[in-house]
Amino acid sequence: MKGGEGQMCASVGCDKPARMQCPSCLKLKLTERSFFCAQECFKSSWVQHKGLHKKAKEAEKAKSVAELPKGPMTWPNFQFTGPLRPWTQAPRREVPPEIQRPDYADTGEPTSERKARSESARCLSDDEIEKMRTVCRLGREVLDACARAVAPGVTCTEIDRVCHEASLARDCYPSPLSYINFPKSCCTSVNEVICHGIPDDRPLLEGDIVNVDVTVYHKGYHGDLNETFLVGKVNKVSYHLVKSTHECLFKAIAQCKPGTRYRDMGNVITKHAHNQGLSVVKTYCGHGINNLFHTAPNVPHYEKNKAPGMMKPGHVFTIEPMINAGTWKDHHWPDNWTATTQDGERSAQFEHTLLITEDGCEILTARLPTSPVGPIWFEDPDVASQHSGL
């Protein structure tokens, strides 16, 4: 390790002068938070510190990708399950230093979340509940801004830009950004993508469906929601899928009250999905949310699951069923994030953050009177009339 004259030790809680620099940082030409006073501090900080290396490498990779001509991309020998292909991506968007950040923003490691893995669901205090109401309302406003951008010819890169700027305008950090090194400010899942699609330069096409998943972090708390939108006029199969997925969510929400078992959500969702000729994804589930992005409880969406626990006043969590037109099984792209259907059929999803009250539940991310409808929204009267008689 090389010395760092005039630098202070980067280890948390240490205010000693630095005497050495991380050799990996030196190779990557990183200077911020790369100096340490001794090997002991360097070793104790390694788990978090190495995230800076990964982030720097990804930034360099994103820069090189951004210089490529915009268009579809592929991976050698990878078998796609449907027609969708990844496209080039814009560089990572920056967040001003004055915006409060979660612990993973710089390193990609959600340390607090991992420390809390063994904990059970907790009941939030009145003060925490008010903070959740605030951040969830702000999240709703951000998703509504994204929804207004959805149209044929618009890229998911543009939707991500809208999400990012709308979040910052509300003094929010876009929670997906850097979470386990996710490179964007929201997830955009098109057609056969089940979830965690990375926004890219592919223009949305007439007849597509796109799920936009938004989470924002404000004053120490996260608010999470998503909706699936119609891009122009969609076929009857896609409309039926989107409508039925929304119904699955609200049938589950109707059961939320003190004493309800979390595992029962899967029975309600699966029954309705199967009645509509659809399947329920088993790989991903709803989750607790508060000052942590993901925490207890787990809320599976499929029947006969073994999730522990029951709802109590003060619990805050998401329900976010992913419903497929074909098989429930998923397939993953080599980008480490994008999950698609195994048979290439389409998938839809809706999500709300919920608070259990003394006698039921409150939808913290509920749509507002100003939330957009029109051709993107399946419940719009003009859109619904096109598909009447299904």
XYZ file of C-alpha atoms in Angstrom:
390
model
C 0.000 0.000 0.000
C 1.201 3.472 -0.868
C 1.238 6.367 1.583
C -1.218 9.282 1.468
C 0.230 12.543 2.747
C -2.387 14.956 4.057
C -5.185 12.355 3.932
C -7.265 11.056 6.847
C -8.138 7.408 7.484
C -11.300 6.322 5.632
C -12.315 3.809 8.322
C -15.556 4.798 10.048
C -14.864 6.335 13.453
C -11.121 6.705 12.905
C -9.689 10.232 12.752
C -6.010 9.336 12.450
C -3.822 10.583 9.588
C -3.571 8.142 6.681
C -0.273 6.395 6.007
C -1.200 4.100 3.128
C -3.519 3.796 0.128
C -5.503 0.774 -1.026
C -3.598 -0.785 -3.967
C -6.814 -1.545 -5.876
C -7.879 2.096 -5.536
C -4.489 3.118 -6.827
C -4.940 0.977 -9.954
C -8.444 2.318 -10.477
C -7.241 5.901 -9.895
C -9.604 6.364 -6.935
C -8.633 8.890 -4.296
C -11.822 9.448 -2.270
C -12.058 7.123 0.776
C -9.026 5.136 -0.380
C -6.507 5.986 2.376
C -6.044 4.273 5.752
C -3.912 4.731 8.853
C -2.949 1.063 9.225
C -3.621 -2.465 7.970
C -6.031 -3.061 10.852
C -8.357 -0.248 9.733
C -8.053 -1.324 6.124
C -9.021 -4.929 6.939
C -11.930 -3.934 9.205
C -13.336 -1.703 6.435
C -12.800 -4.175 3.592
C -16.367 -5.490 3.215
C -17.760 -2.013 2.562
C -14.642 -0.591 0.930
C -14.486 -3.195 -1.847
C -17.878 -1.934 -3.038
C -16.097 1.217 -4.224
C -13.952 -0.900 -6.538
C -16.980 -2.608 -8.053
C -18.757 0.692 -8.503
C -15.730 2.217 -10.254
C -15.436 -0.762 -12.614
C -19.146 -0.579 -13.455
C -18.882 3.157 -14.100
C -16.024 2.537 -16.527
C -18.030 -0.208 -18.220
C -21.099 2.050 -18.467
C -18.949 4.772 -19.994
C -17.681 2.418 -22.687
C -21.210 1.149 -23.387
C -22.504 4.722 -23.623
C -20.046 5.355 -26.425
C -21.542 2.551 -28.527
C -24.194 3.329 -31.170
C -27.678 2.925 -29.688
C -29.259 -0.390 -30.555
C -29.963 -3.967 -29.450
C -27.252 -6.029 -27.816
C -26.799 -9.690 -26.951
C -24.649 -12.166 -25.054
C -22.755 -14.910 -26.927
C -24.469 -18.322 -26.705
C -27.275 -17.028 -24.471
C -30.736 -18.353 -25.316
C -33.460 -15.716 -24.952
C -36.930 -17.024 -24.164
C -38.851 -14.298 -26.017
C -38.374 -11.566 -28.635
C -37.143 -8.819 -26.258
C -33.431 -7.955 -26.355
C -31.306 -5.658 -24.170
C -30.251 -2.354 -25.685
C -27.469 0.081 -24.882
C -27.773 1.985 -21.608
C -27.169 5.586 -20.628
C -24.433 6.343 -18.051
C -25.306 6.097 -14.367
C -27.117 9.175 -13.093
C -25.639 11.128 -10.199
C -27.295 12.246 -6.967
C -26.303 15.609 -5.422
C -24.553 15.328 -2.032
C -27.297 17.254 -0.247
C -29.803 14.429 -0.856
C -29.871 11.996 2.095
C -28.633 8.566 1.003
C -29.218 5.005 2.214
C -26.184 3.091 3.467
C -25.629 1.258 0.170
C -25.528 4.352 -2.053
C -21.729 4.482 -2.292
C -20.752 0.828 -1.884
C -23.732 -1.143 -3.235
C -23.847 -3.110 0.041
C -27.088 -2.776 2.101
C -25.255 -3.430 5.360
C -28.105 -2.482 7.713
C -30.502 -4.714 5.820
C -28.231 -7.723 6.064
C -27.688 -7.208 9.789
C -31.477 -7.276 10.302
C -32.117 -10.483 8.334
C -32.891 -12.602 11.392
C -35.338 -10.099 12.867
C -39.124 -10.516 12.703
C -41.559 -7.894 11.424
C -41.740 -4.901 13.723
C -44.573 -2.530 14.558
C -43.691 1.028 13.598
C -44.164 3.935 15.987
C -46.611 6.751 15.234
C -43.698 8.949 14.145
C -42.369 6.245 11.808
C -45.838 5.703 10.335
C -46.094 9.400 9.482
C -42.711 9.233 7.780
C -43.912 6.216 5.802
C -47.064 8.089 4.755
C -44.914 10.958 3.519
C -42.391 8.892 1.571
C -45.110 6.707 0.034
C -47.004 9.771 -1.183
C -43.803 11.095 -2.728
C -43.192 7.716 -4.348
C -46.686 7.831 -5.825
C -45.983 11.258 -7.301
C -42.771 9.965 -8.879
C -44.479 6.923 -10.395
C -47.246 9.154 -11.765
C -44.595 11.330 -13.428
C -43.105 8.201 -15.024
C -46.545 7.058 -16.177
C -47.117 10.321 -18.026
C -43.983 9.610 -20.070
C -45.151 6.171 -21.281
C -45.996 6.156 -25.003
C -44.912 4.420 -28.215
C -41.428 5.602 -29.216
C -40.373 6.598 -25.674
C -37.338 4.726 -24.331
C -37.021 3.238 -20.868
C -33.907 5.408 -20.532
C -36.242 8.412 -20.746
C -38.576 6.920 -18.117
C -35.552 6.416 -15.842
C -34.540 10.050 -16.394
C -38.029 11.209 -15.413
C -37.927 8.999 -12.306
C -34.506 10.250 -11.286
C -35.293 13.925 -11.720
C -38.741 13.658 -10.111
C -37.150 11.929 -7.098
C -34.480 14.592 -6.649
C -37.069 17.362 -7.037
C -38.851 15.907 -3.988
C -35.669 15.637 -1.903
C -35.678 11.867 -2.396
C -32.976 9.364 -3.276
C -34.144 6.832 -5.910
C -33.786 3.654 -3.823
C -32.940 1.171 -6.620
C -29.842 3.156 -7.632
C -26.743 1.244 -6.412
C -28.824 -1.239 -4.396
C -26.636 -4.366 -4.709
C -25.114 -2.364 -7.595
C -28.317 -1.936 -9.618
C -27.338 0.753 -12.167
C -30.577 2.737 -12.585
C -33.145 4.740 -10.625
C -36.161 2.540 -11.377
C -36.962 -0.845 -12.906
C -38.733 -1.057 -16.276
C -39.984 -4.534 -17.176
C -41.290 -4.874 -20.733
C -43.492 -7.712 -22.083
C -41.932 -11.054 -21.025
C -39.769 -9.427 -18.330
C -41.183 -10.385 -14.926
C -39.248 -7.879 -12.830
C -35.962 -5.981 -12.358
C -35.651 -4.891 -15.970
C -32.828 -2.376 -16.413
C -33.931 0.779 -18.285
C -32.240 0.998 -21.687
C -32.447 2.722 -25.067
C -35.060 0.439 -26.654
C -38.089 2.505 -27.764
C -41.419 1.214 -26.473
C -43.554 -0.202 -29.280
C -47.287 -0.029 -29.942
C -48.820 -3.038 -28.188
C -46.106 -3.430 -25.514
C -46.847 -3.551 -21.807
C -44.332 -2.057 -19.371
C -44.120 -2.257 -15.596
C -42.446 0.697 -13.887
C -41.232 -0.045 -10.352
C -40.380 2.999 -8.239
C -38.991 3.255 -4.717
C -37.857 6.488 -3.099
C -35.918 7.178 0.100
C -36.842 10.284 2.088
C -35.756 11.268 5.599
C -34.589 7.760 6.380
C -37.540 5.728 5.022
C -38.431 3.955 1.759
C -41.753 3.912 -0.150
C -42.234 1.238 -2.840
C -44.865 0.779 -5.580
C -45.268 -0.270 -9.190
C -47.841 -0.430 -11.974
C -48.064 -2.028 -15.399
C -48.989 0.313 -18.242
C -50.342 -0.239 -21.734
C -48.301 1.170 -24.622
C -50.811 2.150 -27.269
C -53.451 -0.425 -28.143
C -52.611 -3.883 -26.739
C -54.070 -7.263 -27.682
C -56.783 -8.950 -25.639
C -54.390 -11.414 -23.996
C -52.210 -8.577 -22.663
C -55.205 -6.574 -21.470
C -56.653 -9.610 -19.676
C -53.271 -10.271 -18.032
C -52.867 -6.696 -16.779
C -56.461 -6.423 -15.529
C -56.333 -9.786 -13.760
C -52.992 -8.978 -12.095
C -54.475 -5.799 -10.635
C -57.447 -7.819 -9.379
C -55.075 -10.321 -7.735
C -53.421 -7.519 -5.788
C -56.661 -6.002 -4.569
C -58.203 -9.336 -3.610
C -55.162 -9.844 -1.372
C -55.357 -6.304 0.040
C -59.010 -6.927 0.962
C -57.834 -9.651 3.373
C -55.266 -7.472 5.157
C -56.141 -6.838 8.801
C -54.781 -7.759 12.240
C -54.622 -11.521 12.688
C -54.369 -12.450 8.996
C -51.490 -14.823 8.263
C -48.979 -13.607 5.697
C -48.993 -17.020 4.018
C -52.703 -16.629 3.215
C -52.011 -13.900 0.662
C -50.656 -16.556 -1.682
C -53.836 -18.624 -1.502
C -56.027 -15.639 -2.422
C -53.796 -14.518 -5.279
C -53.291 -17.988 -6.736
C -57.003 -18.811 -6.690
C -57.897 -15.760 -8.752
C -54.938 -16.106 -11.118
C -55.741 -19.755 -11.849
C -59.422 -18.914 -12.363
C -58.273 -16.476 -15.060
C -56.036 -19.046 -16.749
C -52.832 -17.423 -15.464
C -49.893 -18.453 -13.271
C -48.139 -16.948 -10.228
C -44.379 -16.368 -10.080
C -42.819 -18.111 -7.067
C -39.281 -16.706 -7.090
C -40.065 -13.187 -5.821
C -42.275 -12.002 -2.972
C -43.578 -8.968 -1.148
C -41.542 -7.684 1.790
C -41.447 -5.515 4.851
C -40.310 -1.946 4.257
C -39.470 0.956 6.559
C -36.013 2.440 7.162
C -34.830 -0.705 5.337
C -35.634 -1.246 1.642
C -36.310 -4.976 2.160
C -36.923 -6.606 5.528
C -39.326 -8.922 7.365
C -41.982 -10.076 6.742
C -41.759 -12.070 3.508
C -45.070 -12.133 1.651
C -45.122 -14.935 -0.979
C -47.789 -14.676 -3.677
C -48.196 -18.402 -4.388
C -50.445 -20.906 -2.620
C -49.403 -23.350 0.115
C -46.318 -21.346 1.072
C -44.818 -21.569 4.571
C -44.274 -17.878 5.347
C -44.332 -17.263 9.118
C -46.139 -14.574 11.037
C -49.414 -12.731 11.091
C -50.362 -9.113 10.541
C -50.357 -6.697 13.476
C -51.189 -2.981 13.726
C -48.087 -1.006 12.746
C -46.729 -3.570 10.293
C -45.770 -2.037 6.931
C -45.072 -4.251 3.924
C -45.627 -4.644 0.198
C -47.784 -7.025 -1.798
C -46.625 -7.200 -5.421
C -47.889 -10.237 -7.347
C -46.144 -11.105 -10.603
C -48.609 -12.937 -12.849
C -47.695 -14.720 -16.088
C -49.753 -15.559 -19.159
C -47.932 -18.917 -19.462
C -45.707 -20.842 -17.067
C -44.836 -19.440 -13.633
C -41.178 -20.354 -14.093
C -38.545 -17.686 -14.693
C -35.282 -17.338 -16.598
C -32.499 -14.830 -15.908
C -30.433 -12.717 -18.246
C -26.652 -12.540 -17.694
C -26.958 -8.922 -16.472
C -27.658 -10.399 -12.993
C -30.995 -8.602 -12.708
C -33.494 -9.117 -15.529
C -35.941 -11.978 -14.866
C -38.072 -13.145 -17.800
C -40.708 -15.824 -18.250
C -39.283 -19.213 -19.143
C -41.617 -19.611 -22.128
C -41.405 -16.018 -23.436
C -45.066 -15.258 -22.614
C -45.905 -11.893 -21.081
C -45.910 -10.993 -17.396
C -47.567 -8.185 -15.408
C -47.227 -6.832 -11.883
C -48.782 -4.291 -9.507
C -47.486 -3.286 -6.069
C -48.605 -1.232 -3.097
C -47.037 -0.469 0.273
C -49.571 -1.219 3.026
C -49.991 -0.292 6.704
C -51.941 -2.579 9.017
C -54.305 -0.521 11.182
C -56.413 -1.515 14.186
C -59.299 -2.641 11.994
C -57.907 -3.192 8.498
C -55.197 -1.683 6.314
C -54.241 1.610 4.694
C -52.819 1.713 1.161
C -49.954 4.145 1.658
C -49.152 4.294 -2.075
C -52.774 4.618 -3.274
C -53.467 6.397 -6.542
C -54.260 10.111 -6.248
C -57.082 12.057 -7.930
C -54.349 13.438 -10.203
C -52.879 10.026 -11.109
C -52.859 9.599 -14.901
C -55.372 7.450 -16.752
C -55.981 7.645 -20.512
C -54.602 5.049 -22.959
C -51.873 3.789 -20.590
C -54.312 2.789 -17.827
C -56.353 -0.398 -18.220
C -59.275 0.948 -16.129
C -59.770 4.025 -18.319
C -63.330 3.748 -19.729
C -62.230 4.144 -23.336
C -59.546 1.454 -22.938
C -61.841 -0.919 -21.058
C -64.580 -0.568 -23.698
C -62.154 -1.788 -26.378
C -61.814 -5.055 -24.487
C -65.371 -5.508 -23.218
C -66.805 -8.983 -23.461
C -63.566 -10.772 -22.528
